[in-house]
Coordinates of C-alpha atoms and ligand atoms in Angstrom, one line a residue:
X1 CA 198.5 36.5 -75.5
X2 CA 196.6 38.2 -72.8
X3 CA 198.6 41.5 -73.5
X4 CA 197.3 41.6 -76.8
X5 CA 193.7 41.8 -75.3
X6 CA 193.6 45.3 -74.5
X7 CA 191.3 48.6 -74.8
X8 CA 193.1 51.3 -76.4
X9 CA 191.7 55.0 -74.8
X10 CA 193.7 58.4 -74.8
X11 CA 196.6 56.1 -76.7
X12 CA 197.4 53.5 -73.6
X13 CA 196.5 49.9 -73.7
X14 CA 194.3 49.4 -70.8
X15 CA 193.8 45.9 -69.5
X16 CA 190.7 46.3 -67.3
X17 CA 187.7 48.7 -67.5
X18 CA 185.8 50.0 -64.9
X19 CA 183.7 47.3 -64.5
X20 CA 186.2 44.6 -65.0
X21 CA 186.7 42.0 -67.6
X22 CA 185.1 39.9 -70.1
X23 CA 185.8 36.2 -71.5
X24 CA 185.3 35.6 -75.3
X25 CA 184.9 31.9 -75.9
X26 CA 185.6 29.3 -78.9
X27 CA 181.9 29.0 -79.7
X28 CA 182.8 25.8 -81.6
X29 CA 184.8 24.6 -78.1
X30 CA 183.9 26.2 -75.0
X31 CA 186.7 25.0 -73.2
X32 CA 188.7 27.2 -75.1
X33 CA 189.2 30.7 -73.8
X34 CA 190.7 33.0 -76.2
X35 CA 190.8 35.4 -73.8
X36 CA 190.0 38.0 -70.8
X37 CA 189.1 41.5 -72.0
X38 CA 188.3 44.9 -70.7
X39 CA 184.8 45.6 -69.6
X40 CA 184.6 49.4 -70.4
X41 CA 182.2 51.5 -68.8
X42 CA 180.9 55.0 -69.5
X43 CA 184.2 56.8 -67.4
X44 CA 186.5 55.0 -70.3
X45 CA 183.7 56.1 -73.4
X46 CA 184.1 59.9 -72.3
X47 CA 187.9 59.8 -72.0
X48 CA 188.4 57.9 -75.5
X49 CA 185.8 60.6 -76.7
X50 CA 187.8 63.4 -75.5
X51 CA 191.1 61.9 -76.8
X52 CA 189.5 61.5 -80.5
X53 CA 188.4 65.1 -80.4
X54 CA 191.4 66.5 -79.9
X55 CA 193.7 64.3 -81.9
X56 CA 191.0 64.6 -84.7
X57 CA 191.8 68.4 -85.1
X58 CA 195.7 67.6 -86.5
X59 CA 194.3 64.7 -88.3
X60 CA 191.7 67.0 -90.2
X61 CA 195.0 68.8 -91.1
X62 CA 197.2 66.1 -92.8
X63 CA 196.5 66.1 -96.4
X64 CA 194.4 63.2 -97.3
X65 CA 196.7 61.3 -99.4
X66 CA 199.3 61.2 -96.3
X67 CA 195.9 60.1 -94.3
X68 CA 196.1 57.5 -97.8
X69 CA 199.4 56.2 -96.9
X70 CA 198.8 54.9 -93.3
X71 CA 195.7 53.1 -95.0
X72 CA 197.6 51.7 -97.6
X73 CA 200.1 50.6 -95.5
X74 CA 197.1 49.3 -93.1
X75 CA 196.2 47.1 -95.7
X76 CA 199.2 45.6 -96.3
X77 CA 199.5 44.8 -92.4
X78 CA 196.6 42.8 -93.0
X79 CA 197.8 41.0 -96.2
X80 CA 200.8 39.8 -94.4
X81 CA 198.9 38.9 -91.1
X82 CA 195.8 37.6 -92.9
X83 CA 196.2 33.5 -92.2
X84 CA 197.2 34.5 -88.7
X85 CA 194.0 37.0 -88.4
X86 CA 192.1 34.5 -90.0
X87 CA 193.0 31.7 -87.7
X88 CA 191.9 33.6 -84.5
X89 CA 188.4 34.8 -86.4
X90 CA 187.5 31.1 -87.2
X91 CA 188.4 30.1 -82.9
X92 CA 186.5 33.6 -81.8
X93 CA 183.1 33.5 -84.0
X94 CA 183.4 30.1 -85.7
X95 CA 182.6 30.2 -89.2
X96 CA 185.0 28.4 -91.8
X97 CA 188.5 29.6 -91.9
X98 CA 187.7 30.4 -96.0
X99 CA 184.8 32.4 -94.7
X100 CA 187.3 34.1 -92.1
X101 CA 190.5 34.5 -94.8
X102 CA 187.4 36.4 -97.2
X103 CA 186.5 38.5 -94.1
X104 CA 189.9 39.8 -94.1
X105 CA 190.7 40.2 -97.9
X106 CA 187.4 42.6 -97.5
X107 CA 189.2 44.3 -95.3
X108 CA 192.2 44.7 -97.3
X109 CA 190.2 45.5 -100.4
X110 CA 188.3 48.4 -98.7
X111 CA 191.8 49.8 -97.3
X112 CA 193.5 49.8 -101.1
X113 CA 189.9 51.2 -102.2
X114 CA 189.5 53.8 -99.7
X115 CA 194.0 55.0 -99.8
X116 CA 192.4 55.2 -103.4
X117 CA 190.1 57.9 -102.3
X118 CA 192.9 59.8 -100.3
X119 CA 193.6 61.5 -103.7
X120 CA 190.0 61.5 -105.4
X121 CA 187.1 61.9 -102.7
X122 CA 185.7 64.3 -105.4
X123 CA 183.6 67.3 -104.7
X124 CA 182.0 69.6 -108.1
X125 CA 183.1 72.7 -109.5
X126 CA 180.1 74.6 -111.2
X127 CA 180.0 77.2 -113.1
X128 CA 178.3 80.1 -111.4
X129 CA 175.4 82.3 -112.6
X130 CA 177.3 85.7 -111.8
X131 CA 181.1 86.9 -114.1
X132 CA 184.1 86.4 -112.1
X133 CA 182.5 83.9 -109.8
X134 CA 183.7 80.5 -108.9
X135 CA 182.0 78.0 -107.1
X136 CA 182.9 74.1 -106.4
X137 CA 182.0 71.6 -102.5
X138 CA 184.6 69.8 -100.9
X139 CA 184.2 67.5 -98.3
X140 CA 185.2 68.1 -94.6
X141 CA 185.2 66.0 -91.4
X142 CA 182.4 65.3 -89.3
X143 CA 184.4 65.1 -86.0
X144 CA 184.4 62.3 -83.6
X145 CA 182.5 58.9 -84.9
X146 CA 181.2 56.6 -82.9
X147 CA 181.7 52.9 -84.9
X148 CA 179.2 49.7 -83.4
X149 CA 180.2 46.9 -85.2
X150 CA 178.1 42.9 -85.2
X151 CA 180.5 40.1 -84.5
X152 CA 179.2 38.0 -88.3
X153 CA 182.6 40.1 -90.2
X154 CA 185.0 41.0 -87.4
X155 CA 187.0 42.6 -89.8
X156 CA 184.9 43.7 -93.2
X157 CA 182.5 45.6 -91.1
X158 CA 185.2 47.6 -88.8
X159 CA 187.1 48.3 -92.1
X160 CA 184.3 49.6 -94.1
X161 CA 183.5 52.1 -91.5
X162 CA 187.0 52.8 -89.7
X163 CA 189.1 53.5 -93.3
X164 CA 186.5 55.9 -94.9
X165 CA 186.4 57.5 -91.5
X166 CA 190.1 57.7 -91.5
X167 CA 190.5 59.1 -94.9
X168 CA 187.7 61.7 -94.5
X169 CA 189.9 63.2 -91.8
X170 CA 187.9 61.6 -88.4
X171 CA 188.8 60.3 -85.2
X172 CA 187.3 56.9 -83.9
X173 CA 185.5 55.3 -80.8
X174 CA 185.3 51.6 -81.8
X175 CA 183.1 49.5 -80.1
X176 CA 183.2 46.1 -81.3
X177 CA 180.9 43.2 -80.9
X178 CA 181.5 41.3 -77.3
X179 CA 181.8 38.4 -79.1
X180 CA 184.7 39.3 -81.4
X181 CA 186.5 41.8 -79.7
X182 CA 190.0 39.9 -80.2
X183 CA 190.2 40.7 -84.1
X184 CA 189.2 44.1 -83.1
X185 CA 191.8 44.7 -81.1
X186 CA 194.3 42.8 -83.8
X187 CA 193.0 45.9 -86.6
X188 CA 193.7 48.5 -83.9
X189 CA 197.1 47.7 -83.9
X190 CA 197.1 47.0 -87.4
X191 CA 196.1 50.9 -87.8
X192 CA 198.9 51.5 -85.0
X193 CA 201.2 50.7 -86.6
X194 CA 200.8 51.5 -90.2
X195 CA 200.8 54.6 -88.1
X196 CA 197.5 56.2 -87.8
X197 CA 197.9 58.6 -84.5
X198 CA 197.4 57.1 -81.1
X199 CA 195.4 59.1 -80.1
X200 CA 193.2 59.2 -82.4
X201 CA 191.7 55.9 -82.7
X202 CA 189.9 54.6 -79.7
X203 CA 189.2 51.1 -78.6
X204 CA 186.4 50.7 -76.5
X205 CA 185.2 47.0 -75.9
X206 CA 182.3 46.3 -73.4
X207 CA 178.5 46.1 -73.5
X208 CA 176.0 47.9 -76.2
X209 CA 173.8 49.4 -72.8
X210 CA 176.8 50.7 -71.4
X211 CA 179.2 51.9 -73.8
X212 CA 176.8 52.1 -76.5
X213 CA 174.4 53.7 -74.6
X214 CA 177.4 56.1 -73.5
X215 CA 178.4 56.8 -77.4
X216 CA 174.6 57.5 -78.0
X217 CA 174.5 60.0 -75.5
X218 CA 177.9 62.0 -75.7
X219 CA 177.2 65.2 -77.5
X220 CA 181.0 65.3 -79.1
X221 CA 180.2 62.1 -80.9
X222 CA 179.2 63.7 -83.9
X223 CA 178.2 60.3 -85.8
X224 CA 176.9 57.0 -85.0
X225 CA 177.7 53.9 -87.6
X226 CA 176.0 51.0 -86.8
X227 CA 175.2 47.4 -88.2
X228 CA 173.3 45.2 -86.2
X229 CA 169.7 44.0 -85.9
X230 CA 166.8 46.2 -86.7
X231 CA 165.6 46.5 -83.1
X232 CA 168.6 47.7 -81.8
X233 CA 169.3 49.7 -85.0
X234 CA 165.5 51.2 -83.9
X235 CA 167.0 52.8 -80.4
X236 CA 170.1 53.9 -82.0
X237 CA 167.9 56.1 -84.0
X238 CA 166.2 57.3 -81.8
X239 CA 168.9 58.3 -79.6
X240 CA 170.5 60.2 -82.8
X241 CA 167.3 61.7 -83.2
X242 CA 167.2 63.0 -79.7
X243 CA 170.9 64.6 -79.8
X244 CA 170.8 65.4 -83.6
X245 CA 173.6 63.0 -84.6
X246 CA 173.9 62.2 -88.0
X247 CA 173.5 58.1 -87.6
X248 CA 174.0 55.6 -90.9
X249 CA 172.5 52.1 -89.9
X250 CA 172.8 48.8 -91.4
X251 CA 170.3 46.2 -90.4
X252 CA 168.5 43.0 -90.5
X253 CA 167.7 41.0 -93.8
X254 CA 165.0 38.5 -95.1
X255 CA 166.4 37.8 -98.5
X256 CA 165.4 35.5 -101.1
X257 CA 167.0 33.9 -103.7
X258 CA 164.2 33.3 -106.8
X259 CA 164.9 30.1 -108.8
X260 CA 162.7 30.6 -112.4
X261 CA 161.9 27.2 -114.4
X262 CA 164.5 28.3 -117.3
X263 CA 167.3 29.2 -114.7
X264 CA 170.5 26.7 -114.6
X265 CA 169.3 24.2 -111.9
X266 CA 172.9 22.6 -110.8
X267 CA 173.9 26.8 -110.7
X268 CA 171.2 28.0 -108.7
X269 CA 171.8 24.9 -106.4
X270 CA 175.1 25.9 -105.7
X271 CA 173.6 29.6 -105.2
X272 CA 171.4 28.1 -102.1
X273 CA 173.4 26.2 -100.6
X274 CA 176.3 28.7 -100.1
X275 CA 173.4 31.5 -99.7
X276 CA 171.3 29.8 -96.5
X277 CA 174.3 27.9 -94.9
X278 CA 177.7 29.7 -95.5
X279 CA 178.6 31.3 -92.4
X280 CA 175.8 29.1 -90.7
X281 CA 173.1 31.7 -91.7
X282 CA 174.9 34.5 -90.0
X283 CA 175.3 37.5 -92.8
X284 CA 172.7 39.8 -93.3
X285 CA 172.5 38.8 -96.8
X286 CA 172.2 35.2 -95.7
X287 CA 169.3 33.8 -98.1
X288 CA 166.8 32.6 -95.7
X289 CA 163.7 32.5 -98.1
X290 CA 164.1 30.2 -101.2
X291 CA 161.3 31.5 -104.0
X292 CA 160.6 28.1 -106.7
X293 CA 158.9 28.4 -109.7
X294 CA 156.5 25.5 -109.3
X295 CA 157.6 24.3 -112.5
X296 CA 160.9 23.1 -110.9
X297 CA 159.8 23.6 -107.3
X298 CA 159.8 19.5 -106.4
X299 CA 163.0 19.0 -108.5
X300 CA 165.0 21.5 -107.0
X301 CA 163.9 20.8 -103.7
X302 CA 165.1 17.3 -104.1
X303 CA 168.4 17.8 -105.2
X304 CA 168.7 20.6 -102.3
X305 CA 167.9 18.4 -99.6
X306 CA 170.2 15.8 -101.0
X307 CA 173.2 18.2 -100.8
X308 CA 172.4 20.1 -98.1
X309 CA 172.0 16.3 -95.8
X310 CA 175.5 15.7 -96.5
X311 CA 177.1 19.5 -95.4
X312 CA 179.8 19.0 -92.9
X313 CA 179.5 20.3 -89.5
X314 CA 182.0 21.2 -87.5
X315 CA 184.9 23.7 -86.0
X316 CA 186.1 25.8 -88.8
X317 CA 189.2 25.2 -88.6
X318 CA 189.1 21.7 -89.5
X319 CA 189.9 21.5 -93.3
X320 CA 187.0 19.2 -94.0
X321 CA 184.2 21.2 -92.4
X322 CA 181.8 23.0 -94.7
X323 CA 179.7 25.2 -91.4
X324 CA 180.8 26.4 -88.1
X325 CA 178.7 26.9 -85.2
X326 CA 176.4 29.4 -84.2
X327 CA 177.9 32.1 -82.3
X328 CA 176.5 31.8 -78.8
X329 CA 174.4 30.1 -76.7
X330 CA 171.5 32.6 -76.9
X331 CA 171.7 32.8 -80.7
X332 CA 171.2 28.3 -80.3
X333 CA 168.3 29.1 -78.1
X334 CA 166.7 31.3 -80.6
X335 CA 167.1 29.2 -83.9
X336 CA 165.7 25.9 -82.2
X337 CA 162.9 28.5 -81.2
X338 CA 162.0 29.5 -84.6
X339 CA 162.3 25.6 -85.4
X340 CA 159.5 25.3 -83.2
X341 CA 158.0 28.4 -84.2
X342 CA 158.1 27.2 -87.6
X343 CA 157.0 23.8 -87.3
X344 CA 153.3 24.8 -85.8
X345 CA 153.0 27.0 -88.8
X346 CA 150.1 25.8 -90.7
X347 CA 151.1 23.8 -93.7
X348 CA 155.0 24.6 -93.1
X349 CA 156.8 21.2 -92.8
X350 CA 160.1 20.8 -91.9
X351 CA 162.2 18.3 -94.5
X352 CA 165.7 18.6 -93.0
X353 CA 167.1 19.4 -89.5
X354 CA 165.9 21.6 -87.0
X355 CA 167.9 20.5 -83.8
X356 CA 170.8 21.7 -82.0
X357 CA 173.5 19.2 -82.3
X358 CA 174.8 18.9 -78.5
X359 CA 176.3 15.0 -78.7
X360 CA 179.7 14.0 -78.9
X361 CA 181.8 16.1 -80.8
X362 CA 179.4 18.7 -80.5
X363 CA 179.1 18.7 -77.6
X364 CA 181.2 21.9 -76.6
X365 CA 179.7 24.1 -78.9
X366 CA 177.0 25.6 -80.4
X367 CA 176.1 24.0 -83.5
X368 CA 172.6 23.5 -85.5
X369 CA 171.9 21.3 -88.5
X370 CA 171.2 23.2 -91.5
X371 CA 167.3 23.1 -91.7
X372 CA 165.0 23.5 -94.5
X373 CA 161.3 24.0 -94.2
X374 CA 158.9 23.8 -97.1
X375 CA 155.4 25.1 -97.7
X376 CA 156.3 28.1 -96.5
X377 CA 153.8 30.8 -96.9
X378 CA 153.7 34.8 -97.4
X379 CA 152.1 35.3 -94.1
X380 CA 154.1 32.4 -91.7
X381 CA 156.9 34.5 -89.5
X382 CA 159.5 31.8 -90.6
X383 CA 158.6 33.7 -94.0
X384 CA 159.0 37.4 -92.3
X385 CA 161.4 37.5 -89.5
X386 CA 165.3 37.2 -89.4
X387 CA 167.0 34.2 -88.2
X388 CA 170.2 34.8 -88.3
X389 CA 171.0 31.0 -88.5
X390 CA 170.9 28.1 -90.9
X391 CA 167.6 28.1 -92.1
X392 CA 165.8 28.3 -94.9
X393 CA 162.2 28.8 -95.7
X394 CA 160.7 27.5 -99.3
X395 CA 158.0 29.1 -100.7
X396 CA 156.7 28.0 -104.5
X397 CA 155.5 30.9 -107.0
X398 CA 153.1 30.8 -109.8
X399 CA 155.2 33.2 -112.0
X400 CA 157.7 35.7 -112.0
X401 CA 155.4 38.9 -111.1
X402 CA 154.3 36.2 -108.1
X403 CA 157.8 35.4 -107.3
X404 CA 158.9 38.8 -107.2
X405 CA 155.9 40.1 -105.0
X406 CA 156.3 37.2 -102.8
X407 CA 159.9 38.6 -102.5
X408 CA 159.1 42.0 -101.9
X409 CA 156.8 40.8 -99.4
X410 CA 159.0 41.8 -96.7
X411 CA 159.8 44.7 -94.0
X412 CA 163.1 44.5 -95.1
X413 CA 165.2 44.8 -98.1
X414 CA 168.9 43.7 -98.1
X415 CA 170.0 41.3 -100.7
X416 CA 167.8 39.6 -103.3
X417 CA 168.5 37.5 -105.7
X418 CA 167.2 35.5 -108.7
X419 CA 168.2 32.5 -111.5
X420 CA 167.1 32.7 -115.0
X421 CA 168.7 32.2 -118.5
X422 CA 166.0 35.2 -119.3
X423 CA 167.4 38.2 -120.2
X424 CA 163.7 40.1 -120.0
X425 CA 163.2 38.5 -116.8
X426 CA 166.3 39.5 -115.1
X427 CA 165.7 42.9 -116.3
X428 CA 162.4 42.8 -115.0
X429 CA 163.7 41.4 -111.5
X430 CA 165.9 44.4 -111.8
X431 CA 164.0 47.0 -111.8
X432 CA 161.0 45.5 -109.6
X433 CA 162.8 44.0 -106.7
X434 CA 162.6 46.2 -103.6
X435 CA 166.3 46.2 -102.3
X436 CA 169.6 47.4 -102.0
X437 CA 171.5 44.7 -103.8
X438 CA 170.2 42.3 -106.6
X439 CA 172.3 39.5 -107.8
X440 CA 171.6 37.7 -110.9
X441 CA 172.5 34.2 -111.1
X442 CA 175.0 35.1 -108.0
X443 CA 173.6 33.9 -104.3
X444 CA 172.0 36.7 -102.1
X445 CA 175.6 36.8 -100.2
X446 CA 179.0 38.0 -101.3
X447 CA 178.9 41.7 -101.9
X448 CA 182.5 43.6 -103.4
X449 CA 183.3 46.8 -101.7
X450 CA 183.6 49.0 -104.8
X451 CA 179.8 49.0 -105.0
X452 CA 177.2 50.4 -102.5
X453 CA 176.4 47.8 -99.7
X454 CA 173.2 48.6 -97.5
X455 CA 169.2 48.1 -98.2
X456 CA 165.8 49.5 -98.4
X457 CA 162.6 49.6 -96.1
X458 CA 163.8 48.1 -92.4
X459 CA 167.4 47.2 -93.7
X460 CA 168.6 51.0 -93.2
X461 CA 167.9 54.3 -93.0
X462 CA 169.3 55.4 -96.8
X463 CA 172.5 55.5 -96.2
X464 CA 175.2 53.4 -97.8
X465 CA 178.2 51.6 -97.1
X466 CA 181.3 50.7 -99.1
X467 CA 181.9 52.0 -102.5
X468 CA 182.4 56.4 -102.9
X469 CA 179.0 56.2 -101.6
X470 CA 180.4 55.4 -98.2
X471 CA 182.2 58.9 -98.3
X472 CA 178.4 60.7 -97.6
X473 CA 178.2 59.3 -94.4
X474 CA 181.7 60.1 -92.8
X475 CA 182.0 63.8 -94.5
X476 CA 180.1 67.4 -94.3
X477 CA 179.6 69.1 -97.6
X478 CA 180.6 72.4 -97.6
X479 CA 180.1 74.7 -100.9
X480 CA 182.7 77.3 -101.4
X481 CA 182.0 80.6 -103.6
X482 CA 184.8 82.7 -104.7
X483 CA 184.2 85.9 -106.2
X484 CA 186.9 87.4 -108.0
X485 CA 184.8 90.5 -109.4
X486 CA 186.0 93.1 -106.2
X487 CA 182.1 93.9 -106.0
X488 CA 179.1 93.0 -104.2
X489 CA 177.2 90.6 -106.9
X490 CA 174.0 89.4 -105.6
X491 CA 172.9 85.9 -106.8
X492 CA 169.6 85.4 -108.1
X493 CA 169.5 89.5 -108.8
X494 CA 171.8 91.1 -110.4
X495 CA 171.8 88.0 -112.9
X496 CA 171.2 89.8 -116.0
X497 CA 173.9 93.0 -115.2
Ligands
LIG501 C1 176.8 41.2 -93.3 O1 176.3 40.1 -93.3 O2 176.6 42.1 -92.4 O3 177.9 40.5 -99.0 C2 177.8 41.7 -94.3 C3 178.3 39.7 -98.1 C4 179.5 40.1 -97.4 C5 179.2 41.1 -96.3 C6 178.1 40.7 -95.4 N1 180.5 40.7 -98.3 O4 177.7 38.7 -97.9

């Protein structure tokens, strides 16, 4: 196995970086080490660097729907390795191994999508304002990107930023999460050998100050792609602002999920349970803030706690259990303290969980009980800051102009969602809710890749992810005027020759 836990720079497998290795643990079983990994340091980001910038020139030469068939045939890599890739997802980060088979079909749906785009990535053709003109943009590289990926989707999030890289003729430095670098390494040798250029793709695991830092500052790194948390996200952007890199960043979320008294109960129950406490909390759409008309607001808070008492805890890849653990120690550390947090709150009261579950079978990992706290308020920072865990704050509102400023409410602006058999309403919700994505009678979680995937206000910085939209970040305009006239025309003057 160890082998297989390599960093790829300049096209050789390397099993040790300059400052030596890594573990990644079963965060579900500590015991269990999947395994050692390179601990890359800033001598291995400039090599992989100058390997991508070279190989990138050929690869800005291959037509794009050749670039299409190593994508394509990517995808099918992952098809036929997904139960295997799964598997290894569910023992390296922990959620459930449906949550980690979906992870990869999002990865296989982005490569079909994005070969797709090997023979569209569409530019205009215009007419132009002068006779015997012609005038249309196509899109070209950017050069070398720099990809910094979270450990929550060890494979979706690579894939949405490596393919449309790929296909827009870039080379890649990878850094994956250190908590996930194994499936990393698994899609790098996926692209391998569906035959994307060695060279060309570079694999560089190790920490965000070092080699992220080291990304941040190398001036042929000509693009930064990053999801992560907002305060990170914050010196990331800063950096590209120092160097002038372009930089598209995906952040934090504080999403709600608005239940109106004429919504479908037994749906929107479903919707909040699978929003708060699939993948224990840990997407950025996860729905952490639950918005109750106060109509229904005991009801459904009832039936909630009913269900959510009985969700099954335990290592995902265990048919029977319904959330994973946490990913880490530190992540356990910080949910129990917004527990606390949380619980002084005035008026807040906690009706379900709040402990880390450390007995018996437990005991070697990192799990939490789901936790629900009601009486939540606007103002309460269990009502304003991400968790990244499984809990979920309740707050009750009067209407739906309340609900919906209660859920804009919020530095940040992901996901959002609402229940209501009211077509006016949902309209309404539509058009008023500050965010990226808006689901109607859909849980804040479970975004398709055709569509644009990023958010508003602290989520991002306006760029997108997934769908054509995607295309902006990993490509240069460049408008091209052909005048077939054999004279000097002069726009905007000799316009009425
Ligand atoms: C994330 O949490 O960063 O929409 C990504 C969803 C998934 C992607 C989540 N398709 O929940």
């Amino acid at each position: 196995m160890t082998a297989n836990f390599q960093a790829l720079i300049g096209g050789k497998w390397i099993k040790k970086g300059s400052l030596g290795t890594f573990k990644n643990i079963n965060p579900a079983n500590t015991d269990d080490i999947i395994g050692e990994f390179p601990a890359c340091g800033k001598e291995e980001v400039v090599k992989a660097v100058a390997s991508a910038k070279e190989a990138q020139k050929k690869w800005a030469l291959v037509p794009a729907p050749k670039r299409a068939e190593i994508i394509k045939r990517a995808g099918d890599l992952l098809s036929e390795q997904k139960e295997e890739i799964a598997r290894l997802m569910t023992r390296e980060m922990g959620k459930i191994l449906i949550e980690t088979l979906g992870d990869v079909q999002e990865g296989i749906d982005t490569a079909y999508y994005m070969a797709g785009e090997g023979r569209r990535m569409f530019g205009d053709t215009v007419p132009c304002e002068l006779p015997n003109k012609f005038g249309m943009s196509i899109r070209q590289p950017v050069g070398v990107c720099g990809i910094i990926t979270p450990w929550n989707f060890p494979m979706a999030i690579p894939t949405w930023k490596i393919f449309p890289a790929l296909i827009c003729g870039n080379g890649i430095v990878f850094k994956p999460a250190t908590d996930t670098p194994a499936t990393a390494v698994r899609f790098v040798e996926i692209l391998l050998e569906a035959g994307a250029p060695h060279k060309l793709v570079n694999l560089v695991p190790g920490s965000g100050k070092v080699v992220g830092m080291a990304m941040l500052e190398h001036p042929d790194i000509r693009l930064i792609s990053f999801t992560g948390s907002t305060q990170i996200g914050r010196v990331i952007a800063q950096k590209c602002g120092e160097y002038l890199k372009r930089c598209s960043l995906e952040m934090g979320g504080k999403n709600a999920q608005i239940v109106m008294d004429d919504a479908d109960l037994d749906l929107a129950l479903e919707g909040a349970l699978w929003g708060a406490f699939g993948t224990t909390g840990q997407r950025c759409t996860a729905t952490s803030r639950l918005i109750l008309h106060k109509a229904i607001a005991e009801e459904f808070t009832r039936m909630l706690l009913e269900r959510a008492a009985e969700i099954h805890i335990g290592d995902g890849l265990e048919e029977k259990t319904e959330m994973g653990p946490l990913i880490n120690k530190a992540q356990q550390e910080t949910i129990a303290e917004y527990v606390r947090i949380g619980k002084e709150e005035d008026k807040a009261k906690l009706i379900l969980g709040g402990k880390a579950l450390t007995k018996g079978k437990y005991r070697k990992g990192f799990f939490f009980e789901p936790t629900i706290f009601t009486g939540v308020k606007r103002h309460m920072r269990i009502a304003r800051e991400e968790i990244f865990g499984p809990v979920l704050s309740i707050l009750e509102a009067e209407n739906l102009d309340d609900a919906i400023a209660t859920l804009n409410d919020t530095d940040y602006g992901l996901s959002s969602s609402i229940y209501t058999r009211n077509v006016n309403k949902a309209f309404k919700a539509i058009r008023d809710i500050e965010a990226g994505i808006t689901y109607i009678n859909v849980p804040t979680i479970g975004a398709e890749i055709q569509l644009p995937f990023g958010g508003v206000k602290n989520t991002g910085n306006g760029h997108r992810e997934s769908g054509h939209a995607v295309l902006d970040t990993f490509s240069e305009w460049k408008s091209v005027y052909i005048d077939y006239s054999g004279k000097l025309q002069r726009a905007q003057i000799d316009t009425d020759k």
